[in-house]
Amino acid sequence: MADASSPPTDQLAAATLDEVPKALFSDRAPIRSIISRPDGGSALAGRKARVGGWVKTGRKADKDAFAFLELNDGSCAGNLQVIVEASLGDLGQIVPTGTCVVVDGRLMLPPAGTKQKIELRAEKVLHVGPVDPAKYPLPKMRLTLEFLRDFVHLRSRTNTISAVARIRNALAYATHTFFNKEGFLYVHTPIITTSDCEGAGEMFQVTTLLSEAERLEKELLENPPPTEADVEAARVVVTEKGEVVSQLKAAKASKQEIGGAVDQLKKAKESLAKVEERSKLKPGIPKKDDGNVDYGRDFFARQAFLTVSGQLQVESYACALSSVYTFGPTFRAENSHTSRHLAEFWMVEPEIAFAELKDDMNCAEAYVKFMCQWLLDNCLEDMEFMADKFDKGCINRLKLVASTPFIRVTYTEAVEILEEAVKNGKKFENEVKWGIDLASEHERYLTEVKFQKPVIVYNYPKEIKAFYMRLNDDLKTVAAMDVLVPKVGELIGGSQREERYDVIQTRIKEMGLPLEPYEWYLDLRRYGTVKHSGFGLGFERMILFATGLENIRDVIPFPRYPGRADL
């Protein structure tokens, strides 16, 4: 039986129908649920709504009788126009760009001829998070992306960075959707590693030796180590206590007396050991007898680094679970300031057992096409914003890649094409000859000029590729492949992995790498070896390709590069 004070059920139903539904875990209706409808929200006219967001632009009107606010909550690219009368609050506090407001109101059709399909007439202002316009660093004028990098904690409030965030989210969701649909398992590989996947040596070291050295140096200043005289004095005490025990035993003293003396001797020996240990303490990084750093005293008892790739580790799961992928942060300590380099970036790395290079290329092509189509189907509003503001061709580029079979050429054929271009007058900054690692300008020529579509180049010279790539029968090339796309050049790098134990052992030695850190990796070839292939996609490069932005620092939420690690 209903409580007598409760409104009738039909009244509750009417109230629910009269109000735009709130988000499940938030006390307001997302702006997207209003303005991103096919009708632009016009069918909601007359309904109540509670909305919250940040003021993009605000202005007073009709002699300060009311204010127009363009409100955005990040749920979509568009803004909801909110009209607030002066009787509801201090309009001077509400209109500045950046102000956060929450209002209750009723959705109304705007006057004919206006661009918006619906607007909200506020009936109550529930919250105002004010902004001092004189101090707020993101005024409503157009700001450069370079300027915004100095305010990474606020830049997501701008139209561009919020659009990038939604595109990035869509691509991440597409990634998990694609691989789960194809039967891959998501594996979390370690961020801290003791092996170098690329053999490049440009790795961030993980160590506590520096902090321990600083702590020890401070401690030794406050409490200096024992001198040799202190050590000798402790030895004398041990000798004296030992003599007392001997004398008591010779005098056939009681067990109680002898036991007490033995306890005193033990304490003296323990004290001596501590004094001797402290006397050996020296400030600085611990060294071995040969002068090298003693990593045995480090946190992991050996050298450790931030990973440059999760590939080697995820291979171990491919060799048990068949189809797997990892998607996580990777790190490169390359002192580069170019628009294509970050010290911390994200990689998508699938690994497929019972797969050869052609299978790897097929998977890479299908994955890239899937992501492009996903953006067209699920993120078109933000892509239209990018096309309007930054790259008019970005949507057509997505359509091209999503619908066009990728060209496949060998490395040798690619070099011949580039050499022919040079003969015909094309000038490259980097020399073209067999054996070089293709530069970005070469890659973009192939995909933007020669073929005007994505290109997969495969079978590279072994000298310019990693030790784990399968050696081809010609003994000169390895079964490696790169997927090249317009705008960014290389998007994916992959290979068939070397599954033959004797061959990969030889390759590791040829590269001048020690065998010991890779013994576990060699075990995958010792025990139940299998043909397997995989690739890595630089996630930020995919976002650059999709959006048309020029600098990789603008497509990751918190960019890390030489001299900068904000927040």
PDB file of N, CA, C and O in Angstrom, residues 25-89:
ATOM      1  N   PHE A  25      24.849   8.112 -13.327  1.00  0.00           N
ATOM      2  CA  PHE A  25      25.712   8.350 -12.165  1.00  0.00           C
ATOM      3  C   PHE A  25      25.996   9.832 -11.946  1.00  0.00           C
ATOM      4  O   PHE A  25      27.056  10.200 -11.425  1.00  0.00           O
ATOM      5  N   SER A  26      25.089  10.688 -12.374  1.00  0.00           N
ATOM      6  CA  SER A  26      25.304  12.125 -12.219  1.00  0.00           C
ATOM      7  C   SER A  26      23.953  12.818 -12.136  1.00  0.00           C
ATOM      8  O   SER A  26      22.981  12.367 -12.740  1.00  0.00           O
ATOM      9  N   ASP A  27      23.921  13.907 -11.397  1.00  0.00           N
ATOM     10  CA  ASP A  27      22.646  14.582 -11.150  1.00  0.00           C
ATOM     11  C   ASP A  27      22.358  15.645 -12.210  1.00  0.00           C
ATOM     12  O   ASP A  27      22.020  16.777 -11.900  1.00  0.00           O
ATOM     13  N   ARG A  28      22.541  15.279 -13.477  1.00  0.00           N
ATOM     14  CA  ARG A  28      22.177  16.201 -14.549  1.00  0.00           C
ATOM     15  C   ARG A  28      22.070  15.436 -15.848  1.00  0.00           C
ATOM     16  O   ARG A  28      22.590  14.318 -15.989  1.00  0.00           O
ATOM     17  N   ALA A  29      21.364  16.001 -16.811  1.00  0.00           N
ATOM     18  CA  ALA A  29      21.234  15.394 -18.136  1.00  0.00           C
ATOM     19  C   ALA A  29      22.437  15.810 -18.974  1.00  0.00           C
ATOM     20  O   ALA A  29      22.718  17.007 -19.100  1.00  0.00           O
ATOM     21  N   PRO A  30      23.193  14.857 -19.532  1.00  0.00           N
ATOM     22  CA  PRO A  30      24.309  15.236 -20.403  1.00  0.00           C
ATOM     23  C   PRO A  30      23.810  16.076 -21.578  1.00  0.00           C
ATOM     24  O   PRO A  30      22.750  15.793 -22.154  1.00  0.00           O
ATOM     25  N   ILE A  31      24.551  17.101 -21.922  1.00  0.00           N
ATOM     26  CA  ILE A  31      24.149  17.970 -23.029  1.00  0.00           C
ATOM     27  C   ILE A  31      24.041  17.172 -24.328  1.00  0.00           C
ATOM     28  O   ILE A  31      23.171  17.441 -25.172  1.00  0.00           O
ATOM     29  N   ARG A  32      24.868  16.163 -24.458  1.00  0.00           N
ATOM     30  CA  ARG A  32      24.790  15.319 -25.661  1.00  0.00           C
ATOM     31  C   ARG A  32      23.404  14.694 -25.822  1.00  0.00           C
ATOM     32  O   ARG A  32      22.899  14.559 -26.943  1.00  0.00           O
ATOM     33  N   SER A  33      22.770  14.301 -24.697  1.00  0.00           N
ATOM     34  CA  SER A  33      21.466  13.643 -24.776  1.00  0.00           C
ATOM     35  C   SER A  33      20.372  14.595 -25.251  1.00  0.00           C
ATOM     36  O   SER A  33      19.285  14.165 -25.623  1.00  0.00           O
ATOM     37  N   ILE A  34      20.691  15.871 -25.262  1.00  0.00           N
ATOM     38  CA  ILE A  34      19.716  16.878 -25.718  1.00  0.00           C
ATOM     39  C   ILE A  34      19.988  17.302 -27.157  1.00  0.00           C
ATOM     40  O   ILE A  34      19.120  17.202 -28.032  1.00  0.00           O
ATOM     41  N   ILE A  35      21.223  17.744 -27.434  1.00  0.00           N
ATOM     42  CA  ILE A  35      21.483  18.380 -28.739  1.00  0.00           C
ATOM     43  C   ILE A  35      22.016  17.429 -29.798  1.00  0.00           C
ATOM     44  O   ILE A  35      22.055  17.782 -30.976  1.00  0.00           O
ATOM     45  N   SER A  36      22.422  16.212 -29.410  1.00  0.00           N
ATOM     46  CA  SER A  36      22.982  15.283 -30.408  1.00  0.00           C
ATOM     47  C   SER A  36      21.938  14.323 -30.963  1.00  0.00           C
ATOM     48  O   SER A  36      22.280  13.388 -31.678  1.00  0.00           O
ATOM     49  N   ARG A  37      20.705  14.550 -30.637  1.00  0.00           N
ATOM     50  CA  ARG A  37      19.620  13.773 -31.236  1.00  0.00           C
ATOM     51  C   ARG A  37      19.492  14.119 -32.721  1.00  0.00           C
ATOM     52  O   ARG A  37      19.913  15.195 -33.149  1.00  0.00           O
ATOM     53  N   PRO A  38      18.921  13.233 -33.514  1.00  0.00           N
ATOM     54  CA  PRO A  38      18.744  13.547 -34.948  1.00  0.00           C
ATOM     55  C   PRO A  38      17.995  14.852 -35.198  1.00  0.00           C
ATOM     56  O   PRO A  38      18.251  15.548 -36.176  1.00  0.00           O
ATOM     57  N   ASP A  39      17.047  15.208 -34.290  1.00  0.00           N
ATOM     58  CA  ASP A  39      16.279  16.441 -34.471  1.00  0.00           C
ATOM     59  C   ASP A  39      16.928  17.639 -33.802  1.00  0.00           C
ATOM     60  O   ASP A  39      16.341  18.730 -33.742  1.00  0.00           O
ATOM     61  N   GLY A  40      18.159  17.448 -33.294  1.00  0.00           N
ATOM     62  CA  GLY A  40      18.857  18.543 -32.619  1.00  0.00           C
ATOM     63  C   GLY A  40      18.270  18.905 -31.280  1.00  0.00           C
ATOM     64  O   GLY A  40      18.646  19.904 -30.665  1.00  0.00           O
ATOM     65  N   GLY A  41      17.325  18.098 -30.793  1.00  0.00           N
ATOM     66  CA  GLY A  41      16.712  18.341 -29.493  1.00  0.00           C
ATOM     67  C   GLY A  41      15.362  19.023 -29.566  1.00  0.00           C
ATOM     68  O   GLY A  41      14.704  19.234 -28.532  1.00  0.00           O
ATOM     69  N   SER A  42      14.916  19.356 -30.765  1.00  0.00           N
ATOM     70  CA  SER A  42      13.674  20.135 -30.890  1.00  0.00           C
ATOM     71  C   SER A  42      12.460  19.392 -30.340  1.00  0.00           C
ATOM     72  O   SER A  42      11.515  20.012 -29.829  1.00  0.00           O
ATOM     73  N   ALA A  43      12.463  18.060 -30.432  1.00  0.00           N
ATOM     74  CA  ALA A  43      11.323  17.289 -29.945  1.00  0.00           C
ATOM     75  C   ALA A  43      11.207  17.315 -28.426  1.00  0.00           C
ATOM     76  O   ALA A  43      10.191  16.896 -27.867  1.00  0.00           O
ATOM     77  N   LEU A  44      12.258  17.799 -27.754  1.00  0.00           N
ATOM     78  CA  LEU A  44      12.236  17.868 -26.294  1.00  0.00           C
ATOM     79  C   LEU A  44      11.644  19.181 -25.788  1.00  0.00           C
ATOM     80  O   LEU A  44      11.581  19.411 -24.575  1.00  0.00           O
ATOM     81  N   ALA A  45      11.252  20.052 -26.686  1.00  0.00           N
ATOM     82  CA  ALA A  45      10.711  21.350 -26.286  1.00  0.00           C
ATOM     83  C   ALA A  45       9.560  21.174 -25.302  1.00  0.00           C
ATOM     84  O   ALA A  45       8.683  20.323 -25.485  1.00  0.00           O
ATOM     85  N   GLY A  46       9.600  21.973 -24.230  1.00  0.00           N
ATOM     86  CA  GLY A  46       8.580  21.913 -23.199  1.00  0.00           C
ATOM     87  C   GLY A  46       8.963  21.065 -22.006  1.00  0.00           C
ATOM     88  O   GLY A  46       8.321  21.137 -20.954  1.00  0.00           O
ATOM     89  N   ARG A  47      10.022  20.253 -22.150  1.00  0.00           N
ATOM     90  CA  ARG A  47      10.414  19.385 -21.045  1.00  0.00           C
ATOM     91  C   ARG A  47      11.404  20.093 -20.127  1.00  0.00           C
ATOM     92  O   ARG A  47      12.191  20.935 -20.554  1.00  0.00           O
ATOM     93  N   LYS A  48      11.381  19.706 -18.871  1.00  0.00           N
ATOM     94  CA  LYS A  48      12.324  20.234 -17.899  1.00  0.00           C
ATOM     95  C   LYS A  48      13.669  19.517 -18.045  1.00  0.00           C
ATOM     96  O   LYS A  48      13.723  18.368 -18.484  1.00  0.00           O
ATOM     97  N   ALA A  49      14.735  20.194 -17.660  1.00  0.00           N
ATOM     98  CA  ALA A  49      16.060  19.576 -17.710  1.00  0.00           C
ATOM     99  C   ALA A  49      16.973  20.245 -16.692  1.00  0.00           C
ATOM    100  O   ALA A  49      16.875  21.453 -16.458  1.00  0.00           O
ATOM    101  N   ARG A  50      17.818  19.434 -16.090  1.00  0.00           N
ATOM    102  CA  ARG A  50      18.906  19.959 -15.272  1.00  0.00           C
ATOM    103  C   ARG A  50      20.198  19.709 -16.037  1.00  0.00           C
ATOM    104  O   ARG A  50      20.502  18.567 -16.410  1.00  0.00           O
ATOM    105  N   VAL A  51      20.945  20.777 -16.296  1.00  0.00           N
ATOM    106  CA  VAL A  51      22.203  20.641 -17.024  1.00  0.00           C
ATOM    107  C   VAL A  51      23.314  21.330 -16.244  1.00  0.00           C
ATOM    108  O   VAL A  51      23.071  22.251 -15.467  1.00  0.00           O
ATOM    109  N   GLY A  52      24.510  20.864 -16.476  1.00  0.00           N
ATOM    110  CA  GLY A  52      25.693  21.485 -15.877  1.00  0.00           C
ATOM    111  C   GLY A  52      26.811  21.499 -16.885  1.00  0.00           C
ATOM    112  O   GLY A  52      26.882  20.627 -17.763  1.00  0.00           O
ATOM    113  N   GLY A  53      27.668  22.466 -16.776  1.00  0.00           N
ATOM    114  CA  GLY A  53      28.804  22.543 -17.699  1.00  0.00           C
ATOM    115  C   GLY A  53      29.601  23.802 -17.460  1.00  0.00           C
ATOM    116  O   GLY A  53      29.433  24.501 -16.448  1.00  0.00           O
ATOM    117  N   TRP A  54      30.504  24.062 -18.406  1.00  0.00           N
ATOM    118  CA  TRP A  54      31.376  25.230 -18.320  1.00  0.00           C
ATOM    119  C   TRP A  54      31.023  26.208 -19.432  1.00  0.00           C
ATOM    120  O   TRP A  54      30.748  25.803 -20.567  1.00  0.00           O
ATOM    121  N   VAL A  55      31.014  27.464 -19.096  1.00  0.00           N
ATOM    122  CA  VAL A  55      30.622  28.507 -20.043  1.00  0.00           C
ATOM    123  C   VAL A  55      31.709  28.674 -21.097  1.00  0.00           C
ATOM    124  O   VAL A  55      32.868  28.968 -20.765  1.00  0.00           O
ATOM    125  N   LYS A  56      31.347  28.450 -22.352  1.00  0.00           N
ATOM    126  CA  LYS A  56      32.273  28.718 -23.455  1.00  0.00           C
ATOM    127  C   LYS A  56      32.283  30.211 -23.767  1.00  0.00           C
ATOM    128  O   LYS A  56      33.333  30.833 -23.894  1.00  0.00           O
ATOM    129  N   THR A  57      31.092  30.761 -23.942  1.00  0.00           N
ATOM    130  CA  THR A  57      30.930  32.214 -24.107  1.00  0.00           C
ATOM    131  C   THR A  57      29.672  32.628 -23.360  1.00  0.00           C
ATOM    132  O   THR A  57      28.707  31.863 -23.280  1.00  0.00           O
ATOM    133  N   GLY A  58      29.697  33.814 -22.836  1.00  0.00           N
ATOM    134  CA  GLY A  58      28.527  34.344 -22.149  1.00  0.00           C
ATOM    135  C   GLY A  58      28.419  35.838 -22.404  1.00  0.00           C
ATOM    136  O   GLY A  58      29.434  36.532 -22.515  1.00  0.00           O
ATOM    137  N   ARG A  59      27.185  36.317 -22.515  1.00  0.00           N
ATOM    138  CA  ARG A  59      27.004  37.760 -22.721  1.00  0.00           C
ATOM    139  C   ARG A  59      25.681  38.197 -22.112  1.00  0.00           C
ATOM    140  O   ARG A  59      24.693  37.447 -22.109  1.00  0.00           O
ATOM    141  N   LYS A  60      25.710  39.387 -21.580  1.00  0.00           N
ATOM    142  CA  LYS A  60      24.476  39.979 -21.064  1.00  0.00           C
ATOM    143  C   LYS A  60      23.700  40.628 -22.221  1.00  0.00           C
ATOM    144  O   LYS A  60      24.296  41.022 -23.231  1.00  0.00           O
ATOM    145  N   ALA A  61      22.403  40.738 -22.043  1.00  0.00           N
ATOM    146  CA  ALA A  61      21.556  41.327 -23.098  1.00  0.00           C
ATOM    147  C   ALA A  61      20.397  42.099 -22.463  1.00  0.00           C
ATOM    148  O   ALA A  61      20.090  41.944 -21.279  1.00  0.00           O
ATOM    149  N   ASP A  62      19.766  42.933 -23.304  1.00  0.00           N
ATOM    150  CA  ASP A  62      18.590  43.700 -22.897  1.00  0.00           C
ATOM    151  C   ASP A  62      18.848  44.468 -21.602  1.00  0.00           C
ATOM    152  O   ASP A  62      18.113  44.334 -20.616  1.00  0.00           O
ATOM    153  N   LYS A  63      19.927  45.275 -21.647  1.00  0.00           N
ATOM    154  CA  LYS A  63      20.301  46.109 -20.503  1.00  0.00           C
ATOM    155  C   LYS A  63      20.495  45.273 -19.226  1.00  0.00           C
ATOM    156  O   LYS A  63      20.016  45.609 -18.142  1.00  0.00           O
ATOM    157  N   ASP A  64      21.197  44.152 -19.411  1.00  0.00           N
ATOM    158  CA  ASP A  64      21.557  43.255 -18.305  1.00  0.00           C
ATOM    159  C   ASP A  64      20.348  42.584 -17.666  1.00  0.00           C
ATOM    160  O   ASP A  64      20.402  42.120 -16.518  1.00  0.00           O
ATOM    161  N   ALA A  65      19.249  42.503 -18.405  1.00  0.00           N
ATOM    162  CA  ALA A  65      18.063  41.841 -17.866  1.00  0.00           C
ATOM    163  C   ALA A  65      18.230  40.324 -17.854  1.00  0.00           C
ATOM    164  O   ALA A  65      17.643  39.628 -17.022  1.00  0.00           O
ATOM    165  N   PHE A  66      19.005  39.811 -18.780  1.00  0.00           N
ATOM    166  CA  PHE A  66      19.282  38.368 -18.815  1.00  0.00           C
ATOM    167  C   PHE A  66      20.615  38.141 -19.533  1.00  0.00           C
ATOM    168  O   PHE A  66      21.223  39.075 -20.077  1.00  0.00           O
ATOM    169  N   ALA A  67      21.064  36.868 -19.538  1.00  0.00           N
ATOM    170  CA  ALA A  67      22.337  36.513 -20.175  1.00  0.00           C
ATOM    171  C   ALA A  67      22.147  35.291 -21.053  1.00  0.00           C
ATOM    172  O   ALA A  67      21.325  34.407 -20.751  1.00  0.00           O
ATOM    173  N   PHE A  68      22.890  35.261 -22.152  1.00  0.00           N
ATOM    174  CA  PHE A  68      22.988  34.076 -23.003  1.00  0.00           C
ATOM    175  C   PHE A  68      24.293  33.347 -22.651  1.00  0.00           C
ATOM    176  O   PHE A  68      25.365  33.955 -22.649  1.00  0.00           O
ATOM    177  N   LEU A  69      24.193  32.057 -22.379  1.00  0.00           N
ATOM    178  CA  LEU A  69      25.377  31.245 -22.108  1.00  0.00           C
ATOM    179  C   LEU A  69      25.475  30.136 -23.143  1.00  0.00           C
ATOM    180  O   LEU A  69      24.469  29.499 -23.479  1.00  0.00           O
ATOM    181  N   GLU A  70      26.687  29.908 -23.641  1.00  0.00           N
ATOM    182  CA  GLU A  70      26.966  28.713 -24.446  1.00  0.00           C
ATOM    183  C   GLU A  70      27.631  27.722 -23.498  1.00  0.00           C
ATOM    184  O   GLU A  70      28.775  27.911 -23.079  1.00  0.00           O
ATOM    185  N   LEU A  71      26.889  26.656 -23.152  1.00  0.00           N
ATOM    186  CA  LEU A  71      27.333  25.736 -22.105  1.00  0.00           C
ATOM    187  C   LEU A  71      27.789  24.416 -22.721  1.00  0.00           C
ATOM    188  O   LEU A  71      27.114  23.860 -23.587  1.00  0.00           O
ATOM    189  N   ASN A  72      28.938  23.915 -22.244  1.00  0.00           N
ATOM    190  CA  ASN A  72      29.484  22.648 -22.741  1.00  0.00           C
ATOM    191  C   ASN A  72      29.917  21.802 -21.550  1.00  0.00           C
ATOM    192  O   ASN A  72      30.580  22.300 -20.641  1.00  0.00           O
ATOM    193  N   ASP A  73      29.556  20.523 -21.572  1.00  0.00           N
ATOM    194  CA  ASP A  73      29.958  19.627 -20.475  1.00  0.00           C
ATOM    195  C   ASP A  73      30.921  18.534 -20.925  1.00  0.00           C
ATOM    196  O   ASP A  73      31.201  17.594 -20.181  1.00  0.00           O
ATOM    197  N   GLY A  74      31.432  18.637 -22.156  1.00  0.00           N
ATOM    198  CA  GLY A  74      32.396  17.661 -22.654  1.00  0.00           C
ATOM    199  C   GLY A  74      31.790  16.405 -23.225  1.00  0.00           C
ATOM    200  O   GLY A  74      32.499  15.585 -23.804  1.00  0.00           O
ATOM    201  N   SER A  75      30.488  16.223 -23.095  1.00  0.00           N
ATOM    202  CA  SER A  75      29.867  14.995 -23.604  1.00  0.00           C
ATOM    203  C   SER A  75      29.778  14.994 -25.124  1.00  0.00           C
ATOM    204  O   SER A  75      29.597  13.947 -25.737  1.00  0.00           O
ATOM    205  N   CYS A  76      29.888  16.165 -25.740  1.00  0.00           N
ATOM    206  CA  CYS A  76      29.873  16.274 -27.202  1.00  0.00           C
ATOM    207  C   CYS A  76      30.530  17.591 -27.589  1.00  0.00           C
ATOM    208  O   CYS A  76      30.858  18.416 -26.723  1.00  0.00           O
ATOM    209  N   ALA A  77      30.715  17.773 -28.862  1.00  0.00           N
ATOM    210  CA  ALA A  77      31.379  18.999 -29.327  1.00  0.00           C
ATOM    211  C   ALA A  77      30.477  20.219 -29.223  1.00  0.00           C
ATOM    212  O   ALA A  77      30.943  21.338 -29.022  1.00  0.00           O
ATOM    213  N   GLY A  78      29.180  20.020 -29.356  1.00  0.00           N
ATOM    214  CA  GLY A  78      28.259  21.150 -29.392  1.00  0.00           C
ATOM    215  C   GLY A  78      27.960  21.743 -28.026  1.00  0.00           C
ATOM    216  O   GLY A  78      28.171  21.113 -26.982  1.00  0.00           O
ATOM    217  N   ASN A  79      27.445  22.985 -28.043  1.00  0.00           N
ATOM    218  CA  ASN A  79      27.058  23.687 -26.825  1.00  0.00           C
ATOM    219  C   ASN A  79      25.542  23.811 -26.758  1.00  0.00           C
ATOM    220  O   ASN A  79      24.855  23.840 -27.782  1.00  0.00           O
ATOM    221  N   LEU A  80      25.043  23.911 -25.552  1.00  0.00           N
ATOM    222  CA  LEU A  80      23.631  24.184 -25.342  1.00  0.00           C
ATOM    223  C   LEU A  80      23.475  25.647 -24.938  1.00  0.00           C
ATOM    224  O   LEU A  80      24.163  26.108 -24.016  1.00  0.00           O
ATOM    225  N   GLN A  81      22.616  26.368 -25.631  1.00  0.00           N
ATOM    226  CA  GLN A  81      22.370  27.757 -25.237  1.00  0.00           C
ATOM    227  C   GLN A  81      21.431  27.791 -24.037  1.00  0.00           C
ATOM    228  O   GLN A  81      20.363  27.178 -24.056  1.00  0.00           O
ATOM    229  N   VAL A  82      21.869  28.519 -23.007  1.00  0.00           N
ATOM    230  CA  VAL A  82      21.088  28.652 -21.784  1.00  0.00           C
ATOM    231  C   VAL A  82      20.802  30.139 -21.571  1.00  0.00           C
ATOM    232  O   VAL A  82      21.707  30.975 -21.657  1.00  0.00           O
ATOM    233  N   ILE A  83      19.556  30.455 -21.281  1.00  0.00           N
ATOM    234  CA  ILE A  83      19.158  31.841 -21.027  1.00  0.00           C
ATOM    235  C   ILE A  83      18.868  31.984 -19.533  1.00  0.00           C
ATOM    236  O   ILE A  83      18.038  31.254 -18.973  1.00  0.00           O
ATOM    237  N   VAL A  84      19.586  32.905 -18.885  1.00  0.00           N
ATOM    238  CA  VAL A  84      19.456  33.101 -17.446  1.00  0.00           C
ATOM    239  C   VAL A  84      18.997  34.531 -17.183  1.00  0.00           C
ATOM    240  O   VAL A  84      19.659  35.489 -17.613  1.00  0.00           O
ATOM    241  N   GLU A  85      17.895  34.691 -16.481  1.00  0.00           N
ATOM    242  CA  GLU A  85      17.401  36.026 -16.142  1.00  0.00           C
ATOM    243  C   GLU A  85      18.157  36.570 -14.939  1.00  0.00           C
ATOM    244  O   GLU A  85      18.613  35.813 -14.068  1.00  0.00           O
ATOM    245  N   ALA A  86      18.264  37.897 -14.852  1.00  0.00           N
ATOM    246  CA  ALA A  86      19.027  38.541 -13.786  1.00  0.00           C
ATOM    247  C   ALA A  86      18.455  38.230 -12.412  1.00  0.00           C
ATOM    248  O   ALA A  86      19.192  38.230 -11.408  1.00  0.00           O
ATOM    249  N   SER A  87      17.173  37.940 -12.334  1.00  0.00           N
ATOM    250  CA  SER A  87      16.550  37.652 -11.036  1.00  0.00           C
ATOM    251  C   SER A  87      17.043  36.343 -10.426  1.00  0.00           C
ATOM    252  O   SER A  87      16.858  36.088  -9.234  1.00  0.00           O
ATOM    253  N   LEU A  88      17.699  35.487 -11.237  1.00  0.00           N
ATOM    254  CA  LEU A  88      18.147  34.170 -10.759  1.00  0.00           C
ATOM    255  C   LEU A  88      19.541  34.191 -10.153  1.00  0.00           C
ATOM    256  O   LEU A  88      19.964  33.216  -9.533  1.00  0.00           O
ATOM    257  N   GLY A  89      20.285  35.260 -10.368  1.00  0.00           N
ATOM    258  CA  GLY A  89      21.631  35.301  -9.816  1.00  0.00           C
ATOM    259  C   GLY A  89      22.425  36.457 -10.378  1.00  0.00           C
ATOM    260  O   GLY A  89      21.947  37.215 -11.227  1.00  0.00           O
TER     261      GLY A  89
END
